[in-house]
XYZ file of C-alpha atoms in Angstrom:
634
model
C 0.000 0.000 0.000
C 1.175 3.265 -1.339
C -0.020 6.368 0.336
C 0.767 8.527 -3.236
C -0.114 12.364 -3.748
C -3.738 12.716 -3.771
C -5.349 13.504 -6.609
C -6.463 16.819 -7.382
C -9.638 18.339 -9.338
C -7.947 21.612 -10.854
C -8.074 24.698 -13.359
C -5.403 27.057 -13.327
C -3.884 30.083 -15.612
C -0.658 28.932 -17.076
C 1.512 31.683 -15.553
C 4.953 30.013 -15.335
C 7.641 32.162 -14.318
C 9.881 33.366 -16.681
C 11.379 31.338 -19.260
C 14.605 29.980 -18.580
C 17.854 29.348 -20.949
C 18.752 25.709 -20.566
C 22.160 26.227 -22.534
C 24.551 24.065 -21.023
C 27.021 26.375 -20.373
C 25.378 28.379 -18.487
C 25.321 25.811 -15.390
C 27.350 26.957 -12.868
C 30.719 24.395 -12.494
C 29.925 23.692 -9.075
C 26.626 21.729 -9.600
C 28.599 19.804 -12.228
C 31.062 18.296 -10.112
C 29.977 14.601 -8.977
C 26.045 15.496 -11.246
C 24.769 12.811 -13.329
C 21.972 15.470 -13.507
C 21.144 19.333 -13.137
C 17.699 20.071 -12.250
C 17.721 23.854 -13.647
C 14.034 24.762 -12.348
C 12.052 22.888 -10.066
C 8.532 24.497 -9.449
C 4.983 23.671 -7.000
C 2.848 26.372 -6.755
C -0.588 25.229 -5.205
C -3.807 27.297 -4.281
C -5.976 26.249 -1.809
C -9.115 27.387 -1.982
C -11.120 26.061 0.276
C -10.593 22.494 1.578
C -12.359 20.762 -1.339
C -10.705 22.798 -4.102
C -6.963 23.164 -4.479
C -4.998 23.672 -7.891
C -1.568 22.907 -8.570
C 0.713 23.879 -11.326
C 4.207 21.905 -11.572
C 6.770 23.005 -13.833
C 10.450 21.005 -13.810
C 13.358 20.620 -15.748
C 16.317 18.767 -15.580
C 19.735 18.211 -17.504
C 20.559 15.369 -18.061
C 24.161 14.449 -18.513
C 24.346 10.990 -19.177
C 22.422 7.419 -18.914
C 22.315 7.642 -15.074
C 20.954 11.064 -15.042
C 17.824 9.506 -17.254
C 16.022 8.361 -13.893
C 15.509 12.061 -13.224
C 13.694 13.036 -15.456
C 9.459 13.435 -14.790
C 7.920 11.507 -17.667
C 4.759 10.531 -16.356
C 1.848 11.915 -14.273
C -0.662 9.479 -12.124
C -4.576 10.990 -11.629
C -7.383 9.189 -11.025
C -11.299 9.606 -10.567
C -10.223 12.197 -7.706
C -7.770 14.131 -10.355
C -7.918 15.839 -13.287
C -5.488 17.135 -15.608
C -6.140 19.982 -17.119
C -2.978 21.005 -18.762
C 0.273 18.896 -19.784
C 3.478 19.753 -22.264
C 7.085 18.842 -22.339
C 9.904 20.193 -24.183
C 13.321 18.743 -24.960
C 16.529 20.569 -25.729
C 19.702 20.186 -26.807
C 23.011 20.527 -25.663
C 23.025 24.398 -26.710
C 19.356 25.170 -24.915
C 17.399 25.011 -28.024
C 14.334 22.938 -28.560
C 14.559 19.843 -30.413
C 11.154 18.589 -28.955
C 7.528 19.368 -28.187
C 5.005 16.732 -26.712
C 1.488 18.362 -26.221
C -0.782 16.416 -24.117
C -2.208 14.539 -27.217
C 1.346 12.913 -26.804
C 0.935 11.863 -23.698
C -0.207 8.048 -23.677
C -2.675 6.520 -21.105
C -2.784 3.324 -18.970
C -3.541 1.911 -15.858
C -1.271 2.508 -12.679
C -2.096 -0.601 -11.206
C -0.331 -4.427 -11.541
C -2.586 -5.535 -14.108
C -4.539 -7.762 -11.694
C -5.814 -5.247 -8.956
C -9.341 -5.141 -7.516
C -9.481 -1.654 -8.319
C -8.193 0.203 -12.069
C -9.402 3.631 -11.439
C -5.429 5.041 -10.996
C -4.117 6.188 -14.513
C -0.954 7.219 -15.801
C -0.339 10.045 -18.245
C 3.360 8.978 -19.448
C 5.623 9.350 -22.528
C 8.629 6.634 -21.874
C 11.094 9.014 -23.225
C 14.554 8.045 -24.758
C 17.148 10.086 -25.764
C 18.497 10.344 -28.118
C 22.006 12.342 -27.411
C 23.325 13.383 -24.252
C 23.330 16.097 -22.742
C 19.906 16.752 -23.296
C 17.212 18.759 -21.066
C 13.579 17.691 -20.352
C 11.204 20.180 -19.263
C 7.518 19.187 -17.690
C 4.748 21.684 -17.390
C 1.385 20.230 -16.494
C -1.521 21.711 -13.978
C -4.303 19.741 -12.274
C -6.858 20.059 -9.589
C -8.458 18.357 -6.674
C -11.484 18.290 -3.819
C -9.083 16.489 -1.959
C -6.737 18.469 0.509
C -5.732 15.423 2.873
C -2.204 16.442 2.061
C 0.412 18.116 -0.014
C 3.788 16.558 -0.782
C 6.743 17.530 0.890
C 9.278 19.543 -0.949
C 12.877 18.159 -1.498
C 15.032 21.074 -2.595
C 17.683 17.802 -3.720
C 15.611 15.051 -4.741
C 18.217 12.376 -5.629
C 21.708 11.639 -5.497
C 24.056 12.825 -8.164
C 21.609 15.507 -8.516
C 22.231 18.917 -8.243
C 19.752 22.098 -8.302
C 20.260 25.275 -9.892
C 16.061 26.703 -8.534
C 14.229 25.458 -6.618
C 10.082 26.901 -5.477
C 7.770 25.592 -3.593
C 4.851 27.647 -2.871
C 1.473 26.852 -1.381
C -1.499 30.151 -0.765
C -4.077 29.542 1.547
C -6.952 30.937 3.256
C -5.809 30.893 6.989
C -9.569 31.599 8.105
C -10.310 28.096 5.779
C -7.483 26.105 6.234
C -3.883 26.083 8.030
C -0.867 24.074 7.725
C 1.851 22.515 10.038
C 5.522 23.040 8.718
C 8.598 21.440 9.517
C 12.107 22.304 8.255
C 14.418 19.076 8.260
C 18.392 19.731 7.347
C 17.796 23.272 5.434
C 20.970 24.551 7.847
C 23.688 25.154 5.414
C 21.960 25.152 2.346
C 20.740 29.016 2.165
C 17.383 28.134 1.362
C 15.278 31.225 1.793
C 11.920 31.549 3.609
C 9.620 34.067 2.075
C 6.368 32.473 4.205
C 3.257 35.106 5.546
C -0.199 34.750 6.656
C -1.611 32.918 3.996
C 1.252 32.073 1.897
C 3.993 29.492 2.403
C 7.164 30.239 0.538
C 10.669 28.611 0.205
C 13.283 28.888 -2.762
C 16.585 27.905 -3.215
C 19.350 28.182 -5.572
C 22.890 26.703 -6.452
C 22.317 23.533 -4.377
C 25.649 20.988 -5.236
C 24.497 17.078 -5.569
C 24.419 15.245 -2.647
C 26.669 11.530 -2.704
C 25.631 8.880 -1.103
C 27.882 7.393 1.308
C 27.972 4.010 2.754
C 26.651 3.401 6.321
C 25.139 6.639 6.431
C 21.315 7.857 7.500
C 18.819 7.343 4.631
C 18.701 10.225 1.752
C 15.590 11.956 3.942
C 17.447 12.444 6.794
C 20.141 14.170 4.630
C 18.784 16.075 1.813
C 17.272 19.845 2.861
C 13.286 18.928 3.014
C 9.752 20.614 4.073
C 7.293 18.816 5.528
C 3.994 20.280 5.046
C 0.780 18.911 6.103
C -2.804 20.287 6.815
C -4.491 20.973 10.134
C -7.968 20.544 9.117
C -8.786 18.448 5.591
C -11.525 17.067 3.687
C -10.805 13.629 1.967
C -13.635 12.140 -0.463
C -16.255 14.270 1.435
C -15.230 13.496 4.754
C -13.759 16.547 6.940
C -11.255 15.977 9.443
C -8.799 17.380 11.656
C -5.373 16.416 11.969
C -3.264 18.929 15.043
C -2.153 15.363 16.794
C -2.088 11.443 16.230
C -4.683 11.160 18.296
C -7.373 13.266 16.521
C -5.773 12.146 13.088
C -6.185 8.193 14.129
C -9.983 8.516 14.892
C -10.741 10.062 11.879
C -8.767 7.555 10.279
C -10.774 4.736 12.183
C -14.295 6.610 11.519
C -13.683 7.697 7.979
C -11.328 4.650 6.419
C -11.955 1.652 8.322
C -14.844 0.958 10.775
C -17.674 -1.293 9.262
C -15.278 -2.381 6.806
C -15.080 -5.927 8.768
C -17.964 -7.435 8.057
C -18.048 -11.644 7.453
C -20.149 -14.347 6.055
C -21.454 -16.120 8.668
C -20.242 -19.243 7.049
C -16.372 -17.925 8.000
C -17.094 -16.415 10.982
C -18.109 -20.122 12.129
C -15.360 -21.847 9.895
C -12.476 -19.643 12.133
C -14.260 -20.159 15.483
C -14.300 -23.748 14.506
C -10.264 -23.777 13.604
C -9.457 -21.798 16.950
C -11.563 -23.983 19.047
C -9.303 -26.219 20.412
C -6.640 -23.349 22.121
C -7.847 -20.089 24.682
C -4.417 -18.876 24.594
C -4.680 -15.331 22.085
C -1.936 -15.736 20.617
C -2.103 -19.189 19.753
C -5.991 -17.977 18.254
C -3.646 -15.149 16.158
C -1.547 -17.291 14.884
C -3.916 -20.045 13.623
C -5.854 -16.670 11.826
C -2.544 -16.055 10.305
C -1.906 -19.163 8.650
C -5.559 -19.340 7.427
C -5.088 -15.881 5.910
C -1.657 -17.059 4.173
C -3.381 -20.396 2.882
C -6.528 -19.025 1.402
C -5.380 -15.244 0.082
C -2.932 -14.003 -2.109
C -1.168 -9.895 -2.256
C -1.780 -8.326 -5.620
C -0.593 -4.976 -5.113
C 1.909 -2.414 -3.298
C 0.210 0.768 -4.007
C -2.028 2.522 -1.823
C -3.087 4.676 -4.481
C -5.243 1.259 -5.437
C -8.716 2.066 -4.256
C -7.724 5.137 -2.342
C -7.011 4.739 1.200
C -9.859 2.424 2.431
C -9.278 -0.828 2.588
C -11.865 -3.125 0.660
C -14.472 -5.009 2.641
C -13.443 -8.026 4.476
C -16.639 -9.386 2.974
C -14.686 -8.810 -0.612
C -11.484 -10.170 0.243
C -13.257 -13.191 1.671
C -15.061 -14.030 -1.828
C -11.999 -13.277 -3.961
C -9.273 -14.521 -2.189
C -6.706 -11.832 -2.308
C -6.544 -7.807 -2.120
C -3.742 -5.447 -0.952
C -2.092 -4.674 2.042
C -4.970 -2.185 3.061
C -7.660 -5.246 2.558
C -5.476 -8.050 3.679
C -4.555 -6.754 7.010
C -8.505 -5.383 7.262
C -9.733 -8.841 6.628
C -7.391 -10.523 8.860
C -8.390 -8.053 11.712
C -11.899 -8.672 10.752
C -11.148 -12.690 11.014
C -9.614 -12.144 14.425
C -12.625 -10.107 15.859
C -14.375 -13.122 14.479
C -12.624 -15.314 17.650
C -12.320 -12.365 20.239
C -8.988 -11.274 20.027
C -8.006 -7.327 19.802
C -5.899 -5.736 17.039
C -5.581 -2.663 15.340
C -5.097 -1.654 11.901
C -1.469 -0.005 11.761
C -0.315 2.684 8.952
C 4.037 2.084 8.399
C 6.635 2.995 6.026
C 7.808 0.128 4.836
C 11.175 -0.713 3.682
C 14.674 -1.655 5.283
C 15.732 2.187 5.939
C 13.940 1.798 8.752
C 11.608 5.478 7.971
C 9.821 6.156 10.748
C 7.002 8.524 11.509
C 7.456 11.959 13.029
C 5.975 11.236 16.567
C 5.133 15.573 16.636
C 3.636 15.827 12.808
C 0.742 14.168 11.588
C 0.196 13.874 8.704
C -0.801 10.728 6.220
C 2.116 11.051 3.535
C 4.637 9.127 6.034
C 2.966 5.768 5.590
C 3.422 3.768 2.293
C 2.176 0.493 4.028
C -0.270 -1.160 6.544
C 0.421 -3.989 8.658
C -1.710 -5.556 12.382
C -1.076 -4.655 15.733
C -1.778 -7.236 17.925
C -1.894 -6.291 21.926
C 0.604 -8.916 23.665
C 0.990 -7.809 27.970
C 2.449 -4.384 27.474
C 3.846 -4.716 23.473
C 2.044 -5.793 20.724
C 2.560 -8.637 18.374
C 3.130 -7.273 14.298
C 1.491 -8.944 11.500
C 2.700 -8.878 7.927
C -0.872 -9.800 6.055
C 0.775 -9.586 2.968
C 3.261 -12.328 2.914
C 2.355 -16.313 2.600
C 5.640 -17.170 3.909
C 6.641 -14.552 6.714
C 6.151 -16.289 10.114
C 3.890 -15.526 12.572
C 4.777 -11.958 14.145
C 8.117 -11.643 11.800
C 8.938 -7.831 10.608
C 12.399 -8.290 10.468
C 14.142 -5.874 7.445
C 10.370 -4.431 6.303
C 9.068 -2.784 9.131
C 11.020 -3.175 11.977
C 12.437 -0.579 14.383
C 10.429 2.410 13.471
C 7.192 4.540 14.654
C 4.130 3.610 13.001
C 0.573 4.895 13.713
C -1.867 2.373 15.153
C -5.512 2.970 14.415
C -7.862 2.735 17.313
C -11.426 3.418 17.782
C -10.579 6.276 20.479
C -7.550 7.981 18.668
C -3.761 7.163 16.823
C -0.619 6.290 18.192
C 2.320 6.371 17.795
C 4.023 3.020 18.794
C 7.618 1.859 17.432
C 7.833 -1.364 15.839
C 10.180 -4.714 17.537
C 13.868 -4.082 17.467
C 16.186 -6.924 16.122
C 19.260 -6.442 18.357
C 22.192 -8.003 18.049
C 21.679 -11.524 19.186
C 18.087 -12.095 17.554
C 20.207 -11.078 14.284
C 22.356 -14.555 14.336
C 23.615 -16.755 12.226
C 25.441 -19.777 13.275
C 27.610 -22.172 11.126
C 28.672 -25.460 12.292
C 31.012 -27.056 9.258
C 33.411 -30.660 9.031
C 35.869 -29.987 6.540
C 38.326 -32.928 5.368
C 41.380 -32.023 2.971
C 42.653 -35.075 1.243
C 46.272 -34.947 -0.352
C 45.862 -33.593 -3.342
C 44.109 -30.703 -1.703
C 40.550 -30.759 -2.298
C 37.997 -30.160 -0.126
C 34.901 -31.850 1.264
C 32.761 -30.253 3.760
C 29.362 -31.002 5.576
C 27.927 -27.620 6.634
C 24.699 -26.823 8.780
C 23.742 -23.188 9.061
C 21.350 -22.243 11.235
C 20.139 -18.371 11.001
C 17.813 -15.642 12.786
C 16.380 -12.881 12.556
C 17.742 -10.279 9.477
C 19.892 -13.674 8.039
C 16.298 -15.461 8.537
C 14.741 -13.156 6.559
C 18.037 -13.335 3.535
C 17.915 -17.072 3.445
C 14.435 -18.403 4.093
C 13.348 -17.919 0.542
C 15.742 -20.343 -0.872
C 13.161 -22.894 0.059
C 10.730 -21.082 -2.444
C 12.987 -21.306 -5.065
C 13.977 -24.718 -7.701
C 17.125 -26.457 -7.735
C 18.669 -24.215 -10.424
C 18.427 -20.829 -8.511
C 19.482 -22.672 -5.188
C 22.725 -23.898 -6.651
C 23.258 -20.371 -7.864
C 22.835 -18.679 -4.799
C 25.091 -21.300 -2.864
C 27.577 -20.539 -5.928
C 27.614 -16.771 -5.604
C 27.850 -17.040 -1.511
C 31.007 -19.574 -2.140
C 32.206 -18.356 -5.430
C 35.727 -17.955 -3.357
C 35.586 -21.527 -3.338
C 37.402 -22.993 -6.769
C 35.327 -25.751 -8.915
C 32.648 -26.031 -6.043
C 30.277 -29.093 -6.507
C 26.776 -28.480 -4.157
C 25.957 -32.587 -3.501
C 22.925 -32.024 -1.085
C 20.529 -29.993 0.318
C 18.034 -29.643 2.567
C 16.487 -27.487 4.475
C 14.271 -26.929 7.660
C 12.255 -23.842 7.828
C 11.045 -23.464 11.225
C 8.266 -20.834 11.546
C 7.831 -21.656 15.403
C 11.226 -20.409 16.965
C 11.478 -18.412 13.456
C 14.731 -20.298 12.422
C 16.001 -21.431 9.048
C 18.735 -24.477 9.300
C 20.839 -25.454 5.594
C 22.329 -28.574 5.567
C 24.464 -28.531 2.940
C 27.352 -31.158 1.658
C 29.381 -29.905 -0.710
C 32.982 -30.475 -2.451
C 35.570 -27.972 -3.357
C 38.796 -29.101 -5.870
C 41.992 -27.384 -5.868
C 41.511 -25.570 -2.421
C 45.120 -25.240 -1.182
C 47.905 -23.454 -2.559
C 50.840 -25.890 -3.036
C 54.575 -24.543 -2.469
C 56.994 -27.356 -2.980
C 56.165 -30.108 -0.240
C 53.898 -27.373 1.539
C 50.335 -26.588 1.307
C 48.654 -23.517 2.525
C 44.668 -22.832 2.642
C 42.435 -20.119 4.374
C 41.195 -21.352 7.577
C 37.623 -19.661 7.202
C 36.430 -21.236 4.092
C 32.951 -20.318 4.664
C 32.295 -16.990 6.227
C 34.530 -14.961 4.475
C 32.297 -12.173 3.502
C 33.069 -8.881 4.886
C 32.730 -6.649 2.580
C 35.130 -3.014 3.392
C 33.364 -0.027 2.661
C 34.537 3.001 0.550
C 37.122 5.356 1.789
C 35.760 9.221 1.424
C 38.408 11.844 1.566
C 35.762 14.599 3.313
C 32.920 12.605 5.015
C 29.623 14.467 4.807
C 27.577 11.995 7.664
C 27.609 10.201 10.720
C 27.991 6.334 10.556
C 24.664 4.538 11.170
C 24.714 0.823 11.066
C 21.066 -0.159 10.979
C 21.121 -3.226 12.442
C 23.603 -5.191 14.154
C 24.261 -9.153 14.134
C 26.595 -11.739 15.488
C 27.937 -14.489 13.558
C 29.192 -17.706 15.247
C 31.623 -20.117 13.315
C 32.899 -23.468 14.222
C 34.327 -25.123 12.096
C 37.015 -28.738 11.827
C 39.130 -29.382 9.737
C 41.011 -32.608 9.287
C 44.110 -32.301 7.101
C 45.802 -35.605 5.319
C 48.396 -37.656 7.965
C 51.113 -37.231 5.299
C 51.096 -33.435 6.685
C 52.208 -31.872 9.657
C 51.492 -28.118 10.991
C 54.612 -25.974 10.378
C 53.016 -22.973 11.019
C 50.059 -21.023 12.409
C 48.197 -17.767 11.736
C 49.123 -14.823 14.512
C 45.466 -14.216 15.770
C 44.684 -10.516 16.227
C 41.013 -9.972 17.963
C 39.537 -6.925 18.287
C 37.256 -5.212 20.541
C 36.056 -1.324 20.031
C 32.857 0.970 20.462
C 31.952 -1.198 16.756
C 31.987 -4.410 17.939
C 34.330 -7.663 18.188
C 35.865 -9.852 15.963
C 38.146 -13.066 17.706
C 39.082 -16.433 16.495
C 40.316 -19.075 18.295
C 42.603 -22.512 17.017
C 42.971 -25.696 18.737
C 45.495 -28.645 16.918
C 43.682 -32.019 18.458
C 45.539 -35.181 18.335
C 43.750 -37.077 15.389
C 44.961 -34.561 12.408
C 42.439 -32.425 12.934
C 42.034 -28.550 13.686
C 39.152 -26.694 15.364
C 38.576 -23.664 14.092
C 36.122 -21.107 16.100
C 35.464 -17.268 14.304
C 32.441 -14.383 16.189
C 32.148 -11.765 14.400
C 29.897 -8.972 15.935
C 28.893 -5.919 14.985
C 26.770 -3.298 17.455
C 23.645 -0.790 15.900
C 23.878 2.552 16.227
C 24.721 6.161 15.347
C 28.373 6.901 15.514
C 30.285 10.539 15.020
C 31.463 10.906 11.195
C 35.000 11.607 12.525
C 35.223 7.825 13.236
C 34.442 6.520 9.671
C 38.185 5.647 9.786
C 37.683 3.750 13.079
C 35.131 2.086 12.132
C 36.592 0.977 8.262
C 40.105 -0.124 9.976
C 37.680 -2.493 12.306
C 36.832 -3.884 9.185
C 39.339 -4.022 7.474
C 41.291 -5.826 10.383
C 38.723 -8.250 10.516
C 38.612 -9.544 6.892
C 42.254 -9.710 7.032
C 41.595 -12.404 9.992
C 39.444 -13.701 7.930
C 41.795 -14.562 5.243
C 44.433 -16.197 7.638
C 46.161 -18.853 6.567
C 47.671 -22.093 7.846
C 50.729 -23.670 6.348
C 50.600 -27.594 6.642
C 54.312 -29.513 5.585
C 54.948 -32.885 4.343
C 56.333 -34.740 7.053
């Protein structure tokens, strides 16, 4: 579920300001530097007229320098039965600012937003699929349109992308402040010299000469860097329905009175089928989780946009006749299923994806949520549903919507509750591997891993997928292993304790290095993965590592009798404000080596001054990794 700009209902004068040159040369070098992309103007000016009749007119251009600027370009334009168009054009131009192109709105062509198989086909697209045909090139976009919506306005991003750079940037909305009012709130403008022009009545910001923004590994996401506005209405009217909207809790009920109650309705023929499938357990949660599985059984997800039917969910009457809906009617009907059996939840609004994007616990507003999952009360937390999924175990968000503040719908009022946190030790995953090296130095190795959490999530799907794709994937994880040969399989997904185990046998030719009447091979044959990030002469942000994890290694290794140690790796743990990295080795009596590796990294948000710290702990730690022991003929 997407929660898209709403659709407008518009009319508006084409006064666009004054018409630019887009001659290349006349970009400043500055916004060149690091720019896949210049976007010269960048223009929302809205009028709100009253609460059911605001007009917007959007005007944008961007240079494009090469293929990766393409993506920035604004080809396309959703509306829907709430939204009307009134006026579209785009111009292209060359290299030299003149115009090569014109595309009138006859151009434009027309077809559905949705997946093809939605329950719902009333969002359109007005696109052209553009390609270019030289670079550099400039697109421009004009286009107006109008709504009786005016649940929200988007927020502006004066940079909207990496490699992106903005020569003018306007965002302006006019109001009635005895009709409507808005909350604002600035996020990283500091720095930027972005100017506020705002009075009664009129919000105002412009910028100029903004340099592209790079993205930078282990840093926040792009929102929490880029200079932003949030903007969002006090009071609203949505589809005919007024509401109000100065806290979470006033914002939730009208969400619960206007979008979801007496949308959970059921056949009586299901309400007695689930009481008759929950009948043999009292316990809640053991209820919930039979609910679950009958909702991953007997529905199917069919889309990811919220824009799909607006934002009410579809009956759970519907969903129960056609077996599937979106996340808006899956998690209603599953709610609806455990009212059925007497057991509490609440329909929960969530940005969904692993940046972990949370909502603003001091600004409501409905543009933070591009998901919905169930809340389930559990003592004093609740228990969090992914409807959506038919193979996500019960009460599983790990890497979707974990760790962040979502609002939970209840009949009195929203919330704002934040999601379960995977720490460290819930993130696990555990190898336990018997390794044999005959004497012409291949290898042949019995593995189980076992993993939780975030490596749950990763490797869980493998069980989904045919033989083919699994010996790829086993391939790609080993493909430091020479001539690798995968010889079984088999896997154990356990949804209870919410733990997938591989077994996996495997053989590996031409493993050691051979020096004369010495071989040499890398102790950690397995786990030998870390990946060391980028260096960056002038770090722009702090260090964030999202999520932590531990991995635990043990692994022996028997070597041929022929061979004797002659020499052993120098062991250098670690231990900092990162995490901890140690290996242990133990030579046993029957030609064998025991080889133990943790590896552990902590969450959090670390100063940008210790990027270096934190790279070196790395960097130290996949040189351990590597470490090699040198067996000799005896």
């Amino acid at each position: 579920m997407k929660f898209i700009t709403i659709t407008v209902l518009f009319v508006f004068t084409q006064i666009y300001s004054q018409k630019a040159d887009f001659a290349i040369s006349n970009i400043p070098k500055e916004l060149t530097e690091n720019a896949n992309g210049v976007t010269r103007v960048d223009e929302m000016v809205v009028h709100v007229k009253s609460k059911s009749e605001v007009s917007y007119r959007i005007r944008a251009a961007v240079t494009v320098f090469n293929k990766s600027g393409d993506r920035f370009i604004k080809d396309a334009v959703g509306f829907d039965k709430f939204k009307k168009i009134n006026s579209i054009e785009a111009i292209v131009y060359n290299a030299a600012g003149i115009q090569i192109k014109k595309y009138k709105k006859k151009d434009f062509r027309e077809k559905s937003a949705s997946d093809g198989i939605s329950l719902y086909n009333d969002d359109r697209v007005l696109y052209l699929d553009y390609t270019p045909v030289s670079y550099p090139y400039t697109f421009e976009i004009l286009y107006e349109y109008a709504t009786s919506n005016s649940l929200y306005i988007s927020n502006w991003y004066f940079l909207s992308n990496y490699y992106l750079s903005s020569e003018s940037s306007l965002f302006v909305v006019n109001y009635h402040p005895n009709t409507i009012n808005f909350n604002i709130k600035e996020s990283n403008i500091e720095g930027y010299g972005i100017v506020n022009k705002s009075t009664s009545g009129k919000i105002h910001y412009e910028s100029s000469s903004l340099k592209a923004l790079l993205p930078e590994q282990y840093s926040p996401n792009f929102s929490e860097r880029t200079p932003m506005v949030h903007i969002a209405p006090t009071s609203f009217q949505y589809d005919g329905y007024s509401g109000e909207a100065t806290n979470w809790k006033e914002f939730g009920k009208w969400c619960y009175d206007n979008l979801i109650e007496g949308r959970d309705k059921l056949p009586k023929a299901t309400i007695e089928h689930i009481k008759n499938l929950t009948s043999k357990t009292e316990d809640p949660i053991e209820k919930a989780k039979i609910v679950y599985e009958y909702v991953q059984k007997n529905t199917r997800y069919i889309s990811v946009q919220i824009g799909i039917g607006g934002f009410r969910p579809i009956t759970a009457a519907e969903v129960d006749k056609v077996k599937y809906g979106d996340c808006k009617g899956l998690t209603n009907y599953t709610k609806a299923l455990l009212n059925a059996v007497g057991i509490t939840s609440y329909y929960s609004v969530v940005e969904s994806g692993d940046e972990q994007i949370g909502f603003l616990d001091d600004f409501p507003s409905i543009e933070q949520g591009n998901h919905v999952i169930l809340a389930i009360p559990n003592d004093e937390n609740y228990t969090w549903l992914e409807c959506t999924s038919q193979q996500t175990p019960f009460g599983f968000i790990a890497n979707f919507t974990d760790n962040r503040n979502v609002l939970v719908v209840k009949p009195e009022g929203g919330e704002i509750v934040k999601t379960k946190s995977y720490i460290e030790e819930d993130n696990s995953q555990n190898t336990e591997a018997i390794l044999t090296l005959d004497k012409d130095g291949n290898l042949k190795s019995n593995l189980k891993l076992s993993s939780k959490g975030t490596f749950y999530d990763s490797r869980q799907y493998l069980a989904s997928f045919n033989q083919l794709d699994i010996l790829k994937n086993y391939k790609k994880r080993w493909s430091k292993l020479n001539n690798i040969t995968i010889n079984t399989f088999e896997f154990e997904n356990n949804k209870d304790q919410i733990q997938f185990i591989e077994n996996v046998q495997l053989d590996a030719n031409n493993y050691v290095s051979k020096a004369g009447n010495r071989i040499i091979f890398t102790l950690n044959a397995f786990n030998n993965t870390i990946e060391i990030p980028n260096r960056y002469k002038d770090r722009k942000s702090p260090i964030e590592i999202k999520r932590g994890f531990v991995e635990e290694s043990i692994y022996t290794i028997y070597y041929p009798e022929e061979y004797t140690i002659e020499a052993m790796p120098k062991i250098n743990n670690i231990k900092n404000s990162f995490g901890e990295y140690e290996i242990s080795l133990h030579q046993n009596e029957d030609n064998s080596i025991t080889y133990s590796r943790k590896f552990f990294v902590k969450e959090g948000l670390y100063p940008k001054e210790e990027y270096d710290n934190f790279r070196n702990f790395l960097s130290d730690a996949a040189i351990q990794d590597n470490a090699k022991i040198v067996l000799i003929k005896k």
